[in-house]
Amino acid sequence: MKLSNRIGNIQWCQSCLKRRVNKGYNQCLFCQRKMTKETIDYDKAGYKAGYAAAQIEMLTLGQSRADDIEKQQLLKVPEISKQKYCLGFQEGKDKYDDDYSMDAAFGFDL
């Protein structure tokens, strides 16, 4: 299995990516690190990144494009989770746009 396919796969140790780990193990037999049950929720990570990217785009008056930020962030996301991340990213951008529109409509300080 390719190394890139091991990233984010709970069957592999996420510390060293060299050892397959069964559910019963509490530490990797190769690197001896304790296994964590935490996994990254790429939908939420994409949402936060999308919201922040839209904010940055608004503050820099379009100099930093949210799409460019998304492309840079997608390089760090495993292939399995790219679709979840993209959907979350778009939701975050949309949420920021809605918040900005509502603030502008009611005359809040932007």
PDB file of N, CA and C in Angstrom:
ATOM      1  N   MET A   1       0.845  -1.179   0.000  1.00  0.00           N
ATOM      2  CA  MET A   1       0.000   0.000   0.000  1.00  0.00           C
ATOM      3  C   MET A   1       0.888   1.239   0.000  1.00  0.00           C
ATOM      4  N   LYS A   2       0.528   2.213  -0.827  1.00  0.00           N
ATOM      5  CA  LYS A   2       1.316   3.440  -0.917  1.00  0.00           C
ATOM      6  C   LYS A   2       1.235   4.222   0.384  1.00  0.00           C
ATOM      7  N   LEU A   3       2.282   4.964   0.662  1.00  0.00           N
ATOM      8  CA  LEU A   3       2.356   5.761   1.882  1.00  0.00           C
ATOM      9  C   LEU A   3       1.236   6.796   1.927  1.00  0.00           C
ATOM     10  N   SER A   4       0.918   7.409   0.812  1.00  0.00           N
ATOM     11  CA  SER A   4      -0.129   8.430   0.797  1.00  0.00           C
ATOM     12  C   SER A   4      -1.502   7.846   1.143  1.00  0.00           C
ATOM     13  N   ASN A   5      -1.714   6.574   0.850  1.00  0.00           N
ATOM     14  CA  ASN A   5      -2.983   5.926   1.186  1.00  0.00           C
ATOM     15  C   ASN A   5      -3.067   5.563   2.660  1.00  0.00           C
ATOM     16  N   ARG A   6      -1.946   5.528   3.350  1.00  0.00           N
ATOM     17  CA  ARG A   6      -1.938   5.184   4.773  1.00  0.00           C
ATOM     18  C   ARG A   6      -2.325   6.375   5.645  1.00  0.00           C
ATOM     19  N   ILE A   7      -2.120   7.579   5.143  1.00  0.00           N
ATOM     20  CA  ILE A   7      -2.429   8.774   5.925  1.00  0.00           C
ATOM     21  C   ILE A   7      -3.934   8.864   6.118  1.00  0.00           C
ATOM     22  N   GLY A   8      -4.361   8.954   7.366  1.00  0.00           N
ATOM     23  CA  GLY A   8      -5.776   9.032   7.694  1.00  0.00           C
ATOM     24  C   GLY A   8      -6.475   7.692   7.784  1.00  0.00           C
ATOM     25  N   ASN A   9      -5.797   6.608   7.408  1.00  0.00           N
ATOM     26  CA  ASN A   9      -6.370   5.272   7.474  1.00  0.00           C
ATOM     27  C   ASN A   9      -6.140   4.729   8.875  1.00  0.00           C
ATOM     28  N   ILE A  10      -7.224   4.431   9.600  1.00  0.00           N
ATOM     29  CA  ILE A  10      -7.091   4.009  10.990  1.00  0.00           C
ATOM     30  C   ILE A  10      -6.463   2.623  11.142  1.00  0.00           C
ATOM     31  N   GLN A  11      -6.296   1.904  10.057  1.00  0.00           N
ATOM     32  CA  GLN A  11      -5.655   0.602  10.137  1.00  0.00           C
ATOM     33  C   GLN A  11      -4.139   0.710  10.227  1.00  0.00           C
ATOM     34  N   TRP A  12      -3.590   1.921  10.023  1.00  0.00           N
ATOM     35  CA  TRP A  12      -2.145   2.131  10.065  1.00  0.00           C
ATOM     36  C   TRP A  12      -1.791   3.091  11.182  1.00  0.00           C
ATOM     37  N   CYS A  13      -0.638   2.904  11.809  1.00  0.00           N
ATOM     38  CA  CYS A  13      -0.147   3.822  12.831  1.00  0.00           C
ATOM     39  C   CYS A  13       0.071   5.181  12.176  1.00  0.00           C
ATOM     40  N   GLN A  14      -0.543   6.217  12.725  1.00  0.00           N
ATOM     41  CA  GLN A  14      -0.444   7.546  12.140  1.00  0.00           C
ATOM     42  C   GLN A  14       0.822   8.282  12.561  1.00  0.00           C
ATOM     43  N   SER A  15       1.588   7.687  13.477  1.00  0.00           N
ATOM     44  CA  SER A  15       2.856   8.296  13.882  1.00  0.00           C
ATOM     45  C   SER A  15       3.982   7.923  12.931  1.00  0.00           C
ATOM     46  N   CYS A  16       4.133   6.630  12.686  1.00  0.00           N
ATOM     47  CA  CYS A  16       5.248   6.188  11.840  1.00  0.00           C
ATOM     48  C   CYS A  16       4.799   5.738  10.448  1.00  0.00           C
ATOM     49  N   LEU A  17       3.516   5.382  10.300  1.00  0.00           N
ATOM     50  CA  LEU A  17       2.938   4.901   9.032  1.00  0.00           C
ATOM     51  C   LEU A  17       3.632   3.657   8.502  1.00  0.00           C
ATOM     52  N   LYS A  18       4.293   2.897   9.396  1.00  0.00           N
ATOM     53  CA  LYS A  18       5.011   1.702   8.964  1.00  0.00           C
ATOM     54  C   LYS A  18       4.381   0.417   9.464  1.00  0.00           C
ATOM     55  N   ARG A  19       3.437   0.518  10.369  1.00  0.00           N
ATOM     56  CA  ARG A  19       2.891  -0.690  10.971  1.00  0.00           C
ATOM     57  C   ARG A  19       1.370  -0.683  10.918  1.00  0.00           C
ATOM     58  N   ARG A  20       0.819  -1.807  10.486  1.00  0.00           N
ATOM     59  CA  ARG A  20      -0.630  -1.972  10.488  1.00  0.00           C
ATOM     60  C   ARG A  20      -1.061  -2.244  11.928  1.00  0.00           C
ATOM     61  N   VAL A  21      -2.142  -1.627  12.350  1.00  0.00           N
ATOM     62  CA  VAL A  21      -2.561  -1.726  13.745  1.00  0.00           C
ATOM     63  C   VAL A  21      -3.987  -2.245  13.816  1.00  0.00           C
ATOM     64  N   ASN A  22      -4.201  -3.293  14.610  1.00  0.00           N
ATOM     65  CA  ASN A  22      -5.533  -3.842  14.808  1.00  0.00           C
ATOM     66  C   ASN A  22      -6.253  -3.063  15.903  1.00  0.00           C
ATOM     67  N   LYS A  23      -7.562  -3.227  15.997  1.00  0.00           N
ATOM     68  CA  LYS A  23      -8.354  -2.484  16.972  1.00  0.00           C
ATOM     69  C   LYS A  23      -7.933  -2.779  18.414  1.00  0.00           C
ATOM     70  N   GLY A  24      -7.471  -3.957  18.703  1.00  0.00           N
ATOM     71  CA  GLY A  24      -7.125  -4.336  20.059  1.00  0.00           C
ATOM     72  C   GLY A  24      -5.828  -3.728  20.580  1.00  0.00           C
ATOM     73  N   TYR A  25      -5.018  -3.182  19.714  1.00  0.00           N
ATOM     74  CA  TYR A  25      -3.718  -2.631  20.115  1.00  0.00           C
ATOM     75  C   TYR A  25      -3.891  -1.254  20.744  1.00  0.00           C
ATOM     76  N   ASN A  26      -3.101  -1.002  21.799  1.00  0.00           N
ATOM     77  CA  ASN A  26      -3.132   0.335  22.388  1.00  0.00           C
ATOM     78  C   ASN A  26      -1.833   1.090  22.117  1.00  0.00           C
ATOM     79  N   GLN A  27      -0.874   0.411  21.458  1.00  0.00           N
ATOM     80  CA  GLN A  27       0.343   1.100  21.018  1.00  0.00           C
ATOM     81  C   GLN A  27       0.898   0.404  19.788  1.00  0.00           C
ATOM     82  N   CYS A  28       1.638   1.173  19.001  1.00  0.00           N
ATOM     83  CA  CYS A  28       2.235   0.656  17.774  1.00  0.00           C
ATOM     84  C   CYS A  28       3.408  -0.243  18.145  1.00  0.00           C
ATOM     85  N   LEU A  29       3.516  -1.389  17.497  1.00  0.00           N
ATOM     86  CA  LEU A  29       4.613  -2.305  17.809  1.00  0.00           C
ATOM     87  C   LEU A  29       5.912  -1.895  17.119  1.00  0.00           C
ATOM     88  N   PHE A  30       5.854  -0.938  16.205  1.00  0.00           N
ATOM     89  CA  PHE A  30       7.059  -0.467  15.531  1.00  0.00           C
ATOM     90  C   PHE A  30       7.673   0.735  16.250  1.00  0.00           C
ATOM     91  N   CYS A  31       6.885   1.776  16.471  1.00  0.00           N
ATOM     92  CA  CYS A  31       7.445   2.997  17.076  1.00  0.00           C
ATOM     93  C   CYS A  31       7.129   3.109  18.562  1.00  0.00           C
ATOM     94  N   GLN A  32       6.317   2.228  19.106  1.00  0.00           N
ATOM     95  CA  GLN A  32       5.969   2.173  20.524  1.00  0.00           C
ATOM     96  C   GLN A  32       5.135   3.360  21.006  1.00  0.00           C
ATOM     97  N   ARG A  33       4.559   4.091  20.109  1.00  0.00           N
ATOM     98  CA  ARG A  33       3.705   5.215  20.526  1.00  0.00           C
ATOM     99  C   ARG A  33       2.303   4.712  20.798  1.00  0.00           C
ATOM    100  N   LYS A  34       1.684   5.321  21.765  1.00  0.00           N
ATOM    101  CA  LYS A  34       0.316   4.942  22.105  1.00  0.00           C
ATOM    102  C   LYS A  34      -0.623   5.359  20.989  1.00  0.00           C
ATOM    103  N   MET A  35      -1.564   4.508  20.696  1.00  0.00           N
ATOM    104  CA  MET A  35      -2.528   4.786  19.642  1.00  0.00           C
ATOM    105  C   MET A  35      -3.598   5.717  20.197  1.00  0.00           C
ATOM    106  N   THR A  36      -3.957   6.706  19.434  1.00  0.00           N
ATOM    107  CA  THR A  36      -5.025   7.608  19.834  1.00  0.00           C
ATOM    108  C   THR A  36      -6.273   7.255  19.051  1.00  0.00           C
ATOM    109  N   LYS A  37      -7.386   7.467  19.670  1.00  0.00           N
ATOM    110  CA  LYS A  37      -8.649   7.176  19.000  1.00  0.00           C
ATOM    111  C   LYS A  37      -9.172   8.404  18.276  1.00  0.00           C
ATOM    112  N   GLU A  38      -8.477   9.527  18.441  1.00  0.00           N
ATOM    113  CA  GLU A  38      -8.911  10.745  17.778  1.00  0.00           C
ATOM    114  C   GLU A  38      -8.608  10.650  16.282  1.00  0.00           C
ATOM    115  N   THR A  39      -9.545  11.052  15.521  1.00  0.00           N
ATOM    116  CA  THR A  39      -9.335  11.157  14.082  1.00  0.00           C
ATOM    117  C   THR A  39      -9.767  12.562  13.672  1.00  0.00           C
ATOM    118  N   ILE A  40      -9.255  13.022  12.601  1.00  0.00           N
ATOM    119  CA  ILE A  40      -9.583  14.358  12.133  1.00  0.00           C
ATOM    120  C   ILE A  40     -10.919  14.312  11.412  1.00  0.00           C
ATOM    121  N   ASP A  41     -11.819  15.191  11.790  1.00  0.00           N
ATOM    122  CA  ASP A  41     -13.083  15.327  11.094  1.00  0.00           C
ATOM    123  C   ASP A  41     -12.859  16.355   9.993  1.00  0.00           C
ATOM    124  N   TYR A  42     -12.626  15.885   8.785  1.00  0.00           N
ATOM    125  CA  TYR A  42     -12.257  16.767   7.683  1.00  0.00           C
ATOM    126  C   TYR A  42     -13.405  17.670   7.250  1.00  0.00           C
ATOM    127  N   ASP A  43     -14.631  17.292   7.564  1.00  0.00           N
ATOM    128  CA  ASP A  43     -15.766  18.158   7.260  1.00  0.00           C
ATOM    129  C   ASP A  43     -15.691  19.422   8.121  1.00  0.00           C
ATOM    130  N   LYS A  44     -15.433  19.244   9.422  1.00  0.00           N
ATOM    131  CA  LYS A  44     -15.311  20.391  10.326  1.00  0.00           C
ATOM    132  C   LYS A  44     -14.048  21.193  10.037  1.00  0.00           C
ATOM    133  N   ALA A  45     -12.971  20.507   9.728  1.00  0.00           N
ATOM    134  CA  ALA A  45     -11.720  21.206   9.411  1.00  0.00           C
ATOM    135  C   ALA A  45     -11.893  22.045   8.149  1.00  0.00           C
ATOM    136  N   GLY A  46     -12.579  21.509   7.161  1.00  0.00           N
ATOM    137  CA  GLY A  46     -12.846  22.247   5.935  1.00  0.00           C
ATOM    138  C   GLY A  46     -13.749  23.440   6.179  1.00  0.00           C
ATOM    139  N   TYR A  47     -14.749  23.259   7.071  1.00  0.00           N
ATOM    140  CA  TYR A  47     -15.661  24.346   7.405  1.00  0.00           C
ATOM    141  C   TYR A  47     -14.893  25.513   8.037  1.00  0.00           C
ATOM    142  N   LYS A  48     -14.042  25.213   9.008  1.00  0.00           N
ATOM    143  CA  LYS A  48     -13.253  26.256   9.677  1.00  0.00           C
ATOM    144  C   LYS A  48     -12.308  26.942   8.694  1.00  0.00           C
ATOM    145  N   ALA A  49     -11.666  26.159   7.847  1.00  0.00           N
ATOM    146  CA  ALA A  49     -10.735  26.724   6.868  1.00  0.00           C
ATOM    147  C   ALA A  49     -11.478  27.570   5.840  1.00  0.00           C
ATOM    148  N   GLY A  50     -12.652  27.138   5.427  1.00  0.00           N
ATOM    149  CA  GLY A  50     -13.448  27.891   4.464  1.00  0.00           C
ATOM    150  C   GLY A  50     -13.920  29.219   5.032  1.00  0.00           C
ATOM    151  N   TYR A  51     -14.359  29.192   6.278  1.00  0.00           N
ATOM    152  CA  TYR A  51     -14.801  30.419   6.943  1.00  0.00           C
ATOM    153  C   TYR A  51     -13.629  31.396   7.050  1.00  0.00           C
ATOM    154  N   ALA A  52     -12.473  30.890   7.486  1.00  0.00           N
ATOM    155  CA  ALA A  52     -11.281  31.742   7.630  1.00  0.00           C
ATOM    156  C   ALA A  52     -10.800  32.257   6.272  1.00  0.00           C
ATOM    157  N   ALA A  53     -10.842  31.412   5.253  1.00  0.00           N
ATOM    158  CA  ALA A  53     -10.390  31.825   3.917  1.00  0.00           C
ATOM    159  C   ALA A  53     -11.278  32.927   3.359  1.00  0.00           C
ATOM    160  N   ALA A  54     -12.588  32.823   3.564  1.00  0.00           N
ATOM    161  CA  ALA A  54     -13.507  33.864   3.096  1.00  0.00           C
ATOM    162  C   ALA A  54     -13.252  35.166   3.845  1.00  0.00           C
ATOM    163  N   GLN A  55     -12.950  35.049   5.140  1.00  0.00           N
ATOM    164  CA  GLN A  55     -12.620  36.233   5.934  1.00  0.00           C
ATOM    165  C   GLN A  55     -11.356  36.903   5.412  1.00  0.00           C
ATOM    166  N   ILE A  56     -10.348  36.100   5.147  1.00  0.00           N
ATOM    167  CA  ILE A  56      -9.074  36.624   4.636  1.00  0.00           C
ATOM    168  C   ILE A  56      -9.285  37.293   3.285  1.00  0.00           C
ATOM    169  N   GLU A  57     -10.078  36.662   2.433  1.00  0.00           N
ATOM    170  CA  GLU A  57     -10.347  37.224   1.112  1.00  0.00           C
ATOM    171  C   GLU A  57     -11.042  38.580   1.241  1.00  0.00           C
ATOM    172  N   MET A  58     -11.968  38.690   2.187  1.00  0.00           N
ATOM    173  CA  MET A  58     -12.682  39.948   2.382  1.00  0.00           C
ATOM    174  C   MET A  58     -11.748  41.024   2.942  1.00  0.00           C
ATOM    175  N   LEU A  59     -10.910  40.654   3.898  1.00  0.00           N
ATOM    176  CA  LEU A  59     -10.015  41.628   4.526  1.00  0.00           C
ATOM    177  C   LEU A  59      -8.908  42.106   3.598  1.00  0.00           C
ATOM    178  N   THR A  60      -8.467  41.245   2.690  1.00  0.00           N
ATOM    179  CA  THR A  60      -7.391  41.628   1.769  1.00  0.00           C
ATOM    180  C   THR A  60      -7.944  42.158   0.453  1.00  0.00           C
ATOM    181  N   LEU A  61      -9.260  42.381   0.417  1.00  0.00           N
ATOM    182  CA  LEU A  61      -9.945  42.904  -0.776  1.00  0.00           C
ATOM    183  C   LEU A  61      -9.679  42.059  -2.015  1.00  0.00           C
ATOM    184  N   GLY A  62      -9.706  40.759  -1.851  1.00  0.00           N
ATOM    185  CA  GLY A  62      -9.574  39.841  -2.975  1.00  0.00           C
ATOM    186  C   GLY A  62      -8.149  39.496  -3.359  1.00  0.00           C
ATOM    187  N   GLN A  63      -7.157  40.022  -2.632  1.00  0.00           N
ATOM    188  CA  GLN A  63      -5.760  39.701  -2.950  1.00  0.00           C
ATOM    189  C   GLN A  63      -5.471  38.219  -2.716  1.00  0.00           C
ATOM    190  N   SER A  64      -5.944  37.689  -1.597  1.00  0.00           N
ATOM    191  CA  SER A  64      -5.781  36.267  -1.293  1.00  0.00           C
ATOM    192  C   SER A  64      -7.101  35.579  -1.629  1.00  0.00           C
ATOM    193  N   ARG A  65      -7.123  34.834  -2.688  1.00  0.00           N
ATOM    194  CA  ARG A  65      -8.344  34.164  -3.129  1.00  0.00           C
ATOM    195  C   ARG A  65      -8.602  32.925  -2.278  1.00  0.00           C
ATOM    196  N   ALA A  66      -9.854  32.733  -1.888  1.00  0.00           N
ATOM    197  CA  ALA A  66     -10.221  31.585  -1.073  1.00  0.00           C
ATOM    198  C   ALA A  66      -9.954  30.283  -1.814  1.00  0.00           C
ATOM    199  N   ASP A  67     -10.111  30.291  -3.139  1.00  0.00           N
ATOM    200  CA  ASP A  67      -9.871  29.076  -3.926  1.00  0.00           C
ATOM    201  C   ASP A  67      -8.400  28.667  -3.885  1.00  0.00           C
ATOM    202  N   ASP A  68      -7.499  29.665  -3.888  1.00  0.00           N
ATOM    203  CA  ASP A  68      -6.070  29.365  -3.791  1.00  0.00           C
ATOM    204  C   ASP A  68      -5.736  28.772  -2.433  1.00  0.00           C
ATOM    205  N   ILE A  69      -6.358  29.317  -1.388  1.00  0.00           N
ATOM    206  CA  ILE A  69      -6.137  28.790  -0.040  1.00  0.00           C
ATOM    207  C   ILE A  69      -6.649  27.359   0.043  1.00  0.00           C
ATOM    208  N   GLU A  70      -7.800  27.094  -0.573  1.00  0.00           N
ATOM    209  CA  GLU A  70      -8.355  25.743  -0.567  1.00  0.00           C
ATOM    210  C   GLU A  70      -7.406  24.761  -1.255  1.00  0.00           C
ATOM    211  N   LYS A  71      -6.839  25.150  -2.386  1.00  0.00           N
ATOM    212  CA  LYS A  71      -5.906  24.269  -3.108  1.00  0.00           C
ATOM    213  C   LYS A  71      -4.683  23.951  -2.257  1.00  0.00           C
ATOM    214  N   GLN A  72      -4.178  24.951  -1.535  1.00  0.00           N
ATOM    215  CA  GLN A  72      -3.014  24.724  -0.675  1.00  0.00           C
ATOM    216  C   GLN A  72      -3.358  23.776   0.466  1.00  0.00           C
ATOM    217  N   GLN A  73      -4.526  23.945   1.052  1.00  0.00           N
ATOM    218  CA  GLN A  73      -4.930  23.101   2.167  1.00  0.00           C
ATOM    219  C   GLN A  73      -5.231  21.672   1.712  1.00  0.00           C
ATOM    220  N   LEU A  74      -5.743  21.517   0.495  1.00  0.00           N
ATOM    221  CA  LEU A  74      -6.074  20.175  -0.002  1.00  0.00           C
ATOM    222  C   LEU A  74      -4.841  19.294  -0.156  1.00  0.00           C
ATOM    223  N   LEU A  75      -3.674  19.900  -0.298  1.00  0.00           N
ATOM    224  CA  LEU A  75      -2.449  19.111  -0.406  1.00  0.00           C
ATOM    225  C   LEU A  75      -2.172  18.334   0.876  1.00  0.00           C
ATOM    226  N   LYS A  76      -2.703  18.813   2.002  1.00  0.00           N
ATOM    227  CA  LYS A  76      -2.465  18.180   3.296  1.00  0.00           C
ATOM    228  C   LYS A  76      -3.520  17.141   3.651  1.00  0.00           C
ATOM    229  N   VAL A  77      -4.580  17.070   2.860  1.00  0.00           N
ATOM    230  CA  VAL A  77      -5.703  16.183   3.159  1.00  0.00           C
ATOM    231  C   VAL A  77      -5.530  14.860   2.424  1.00  0.00           C
ATOM    232  N   PRO A  78      -5.752  13.719   3.115  1.00  0.00           N
ATOM    233  CA  PRO A  78      -5.670  12.421   2.431  1.00  0.00           C
ATOM    234  C   PRO A  78      -6.720  12.299   1.326  1.00  0.00           C
ATOM    235  N   GLU A  79      -6.403  11.522   0.333  1.00  0.00           N
ATOM    236  CA  GLU A  79      -7.263  11.355  -0.844  1.00  0.00           C
ATOM    237  C   GLU A  79      -8.673  10.904  -0.455  1.00  0.00           C
ATOM    238  N   ILE A  80      -8.773  10.069   0.563  1.00  0.00           N
ATOM    239  CA  ILE A  80     -10.064   9.526   0.992  1.00  0.00           C
ATOM    240  C   ILE A  80     -11.000  10.637   1.466  1.00  0.00           C
ATOM    241  N   SER A  81     -10.456  11.669   2.093  1.00  0.00           N
ATOM    242  CA  SER A  81     -11.258  12.707   2.750  1.00  0.00           C
ATOM    243  C   SER A  81     -11.372  14.007   1.968  1.00  0.00           C
ATOM    244  N   LYS A  82     -10.871  14.058   0.757  1.00  0.00           N
ATOM    245  CA  LYS A  82     -10.874  15.312  -0.013  1.00  0.00           C
ATOM    246  C   LYS A  82     -12.284  15.819  -0.283  1.00  0.00           C
ATOM    247  N   GLN A  83     -13.211  14.940  -0.581  1.00  0.00           N
ATOM    248  CA  GLN A  83     -14.566  15.373  -0.880  1.00  0.00           C
ATOM    249  C   GLN A  83     -15.234  15.971   0.356  1.00  0.00           C
ATOM    250  N   LYS A  84     -15.062  15.322   1.516  1.00  0.00           N
ATOM    251  CA  LYS A  84     -15.619  15.857   2.759  1.00  0.00           C
ATOM    252  C   LYS A  84     -15.038  17.234   3.057  1.00  0.00           C
ATOM    253  N   TYR A  85     -13.723  17.366   2.864  1.00  0.00           N
ATOM    254  CA  TYR A  85     -13.060  18.629   3.139  1.00  0.00           C
ATOM    255  C   TYR A  85     -13.586  19.724   2.215  1.00  0.00           C
ATOM    256  N   CYS A  86     -13.731  19.414   0.945  1.00  0.00           N
ATOM    257  CA  CYS A  86     -14.218  20.406  -0.030  1.00  0.00           C
ATOM    258  C   CYS A  86     -15.635  20.861   0.299  1.00  0.00           C
ATOM    259  N   LEU A  87     -16.497  19.923   0.679  1.00  0.00           N
ATOM    260  CA  LEU A  87     -17.867  20.288   1.038  1.00  0.00           C
ATOM    261  C   LEU A  87     -17.886  21.170   2.282  1.00  0.00           C
ATOM    262  N   GLY A  88     -17.082  20.815   3.283  1.00  0.00           N
ATOM    263  CA  GLY A  88     -16.990  21.624   4.488  1.00  0.00           C
ATOM    264  C   GLY A  88     -16.428  23.005   4.202  1.00  0.00           C
ATOM    265  N   PHE A  89     -15.432  23.067   3.316  1.00  0.00           N
ATOM    266  CA  PHE A  89     -14.815  24.340   2.944  1.00  0.00           C
ATOM    267  C   PHE A  89     -15.852  25.259   2.291  1.00  0.00           C
ATOM    268  N   GLN A  90     -16.638  24.697   1.382  1.00  0.00           N
ATOM    269  CA  GLN A  90     -17.661  25.502   0.708  1.00  0.00           C
ATOM    270  C   GLN A  90     -18.728  25.965   1.695  1.00  0.00           C
ATOM    271  N   GLU A  91     -19.125  25.104   2.631  1.00  0.00           N
ATOM    272  CA  GLU A  91     -20.108  25.487   3.639  1.00  0.00           C
ATOM    273  C   GLU A  91     -19.584  26.633   4.502  1.00  0.00           C
ATOM    274  N   GLY A  92     -18.298  26.570   4.861  1.00  0.00           N
ATOM    275  CA  GLY A  92     -17.692  27.623   5.660  1.00  0.00           C
ATOM    276  C   GLY A  92     -17.668  28.951   4.917  1.00  0.00           C
ATOM    277  N   LYS A  93     -17.323  28.912   3.620  1.00  0.00           N
ATOM    278  CA  LYS A  93     -17.332  30.138   2.803  1.00  0.00           C
ATOM    279  C   LYS A  93     -18.735  30.717   2.724  1.00  0.00           C
ATOM    280  N   ASP A  94     -19.721  29.846   2.503  1.00  0.00           N
ATOM    281  CA  ASP A  94     -21.109  30.299   2.401  1.00  0.00           C
ATOM    282  C   ASP A  94     -21.595  30.901   3.717  1.00  0.00           C
ATOM    283  N   LYS A  95     -21.219  30.278   4.820  1.00  0.00           N
ATOM    284  CA  LYS A  95     -21.620  30.780   6.132  1.00  0.00           C
ATOM    285  C   LYS A  95     -21.034  32.164   6.383  1.00  0.00           C
ATOM    286  N   TYR A  96     -19.762  32.368   6.026  1.00  0.00           N
ATOM    287  CA  TYR A  96     -19.164  33.681   6.210  1.00  0.00           C
ATOM    288  C   TYR A  96     -19.868  34.715   5.338  1.00  0.00           C
ATOM    289  N   ASP A  97     -20.169  34.352   4.103  1.00  0.00           N
ATOM    290  CA  ASP A  97     -20.880  35.276   3.214  1.00  0.00           C
ATOM    291  C   ASP A  97     -22.254  35.642   3.781  1.00  0.00           C
ATOM    292  N   ASP A  98     -22.962  34.659   4.349  1.00  0.00           N
ATOM    293  CA  ASP A  98     -24.263  34.922   4.967  1.00  0.00           C
ATOM    294  C   ASP A  98     -24.107  35.850   6.169  1.00  0.00           C
ATOM    295  N   ASP A  99     -23.121  35.559   7.017  1.00  0.00           N
ATOM    296  CA  ASP A  99     -22.887  36.399   8.194  1.00  0.00           C
ATOM    297  C   ASP A  99     -22.555  37.828   7.781  1.00  0.00           C
ATOM    298  N   TYR A 100     -21.715  37.970   6.773  1.00  0.00           N
ATOM    299  CA  TYR A 100     -21.315  39.289   6.295  1.00  0.00           C
ATOM    300  C   TYR A 100     -22.516  40.042   5.719  1.00  0.00           C
ATOM    301  N   SER A 101     -23.344  39.346   4.973  1.00  0.00           N
ATOM    302  CA  SER A 101     -24.534  39.975   4.392  1.00  0.00           C
ATOM    303  C   SER A 101     -25.504  40.422   5.471  1.00  0.00           C
ATOM    304  N   MET A 102     -25.686  39.593   6.485  1.00  0.00           N
ATOM    305  CA  MET A 102     -26.592  39.947   7.581  1.00  0.00           C
ATOM    306  C   MET A 102     -26.059  41.143   8.363  1.00  0.00           C
ATOM    307  N   ASP A 103     -24.768  41.167   8.622  1.00  0.00           N
ATOM    308  CA  ASP A 103     -24.168  42.299   9.335  1.00  0.00           C
ATOM    309  C   ASP A 103     -24.334  43.574   8.526  1.00  0.00           C
ATOM    310  N   ALA A 104     -24.128  43.500   7.223  1.00  0.00           N
ATOM    311  CA  ALA A 104     -24.268  44.673   6.364  1.00  0.00           C
ATOM    312  C   ALA A 104     -25.725  45.142   6.291  1.00  0.00           C
ATOM    313  N   ALA A 105     -26.649  44.197   6.279  1.00  0.00           N
ATOM    314  CA  ALA A 105     -28.061  44.538   6.190  1.00  0.00           C
ATOM    315  C   ALA A 105     -28.550  45.259   7.430  1.00  0.00           C
ATOM    316  N   PHE A 106     -28.016  44.871   8.579  1.00  0.00           N
ATOM    317  CA  PHE A 106     -28.463  45.496   9.824  1.00  0.00           C
ATOM    318  C   PHE A 106     -27.550  46.633  10.276  1.00  0.00           C
ATOM    319  N   GLY A 107     -26.540  46.958   9.489  1.00  0.00           N
ATOM    320  CA  GLY A 107     -25.692  48.108   9.761  1.00  0.00           C
ATOM    321  C   GLY A 107     -24.680  47.909  10.867  1.00  0.00           C
ATOM    322  N   PHE A 108     -24.313  46.664  11.145  1.00  0.00           N
ATOM    323  CA  PHE A 108     -23.300  46.414  12.163  1.00  0.00           C
ATOM    324  C   PHE A 108     -21.942  46.806  11.628  1.00  0.00           C
ATOM    325  N   ASP A 109     -21.028  47.086  12.543  1.00  0.00           N
ATOM    326  CA  ASP A 109     -19.664  47.442  12.150  1.00  0.00           C
ATOM    327  C   ASP A 109     -19.007  46.251  11.460  1.00  0.00           C
ATOM    328  N   LEU A 110     -18.502  46.457  10.290  1.00  0.00           N
ATOM    329  CA  LEU A 110     -17.837  45.391   9.537  1.00  0.00           C
ATOM    330  C   LEU A 110     -16.395  45.574   9.736  1.00  0.00           C
TER     331      LEU A 110
END
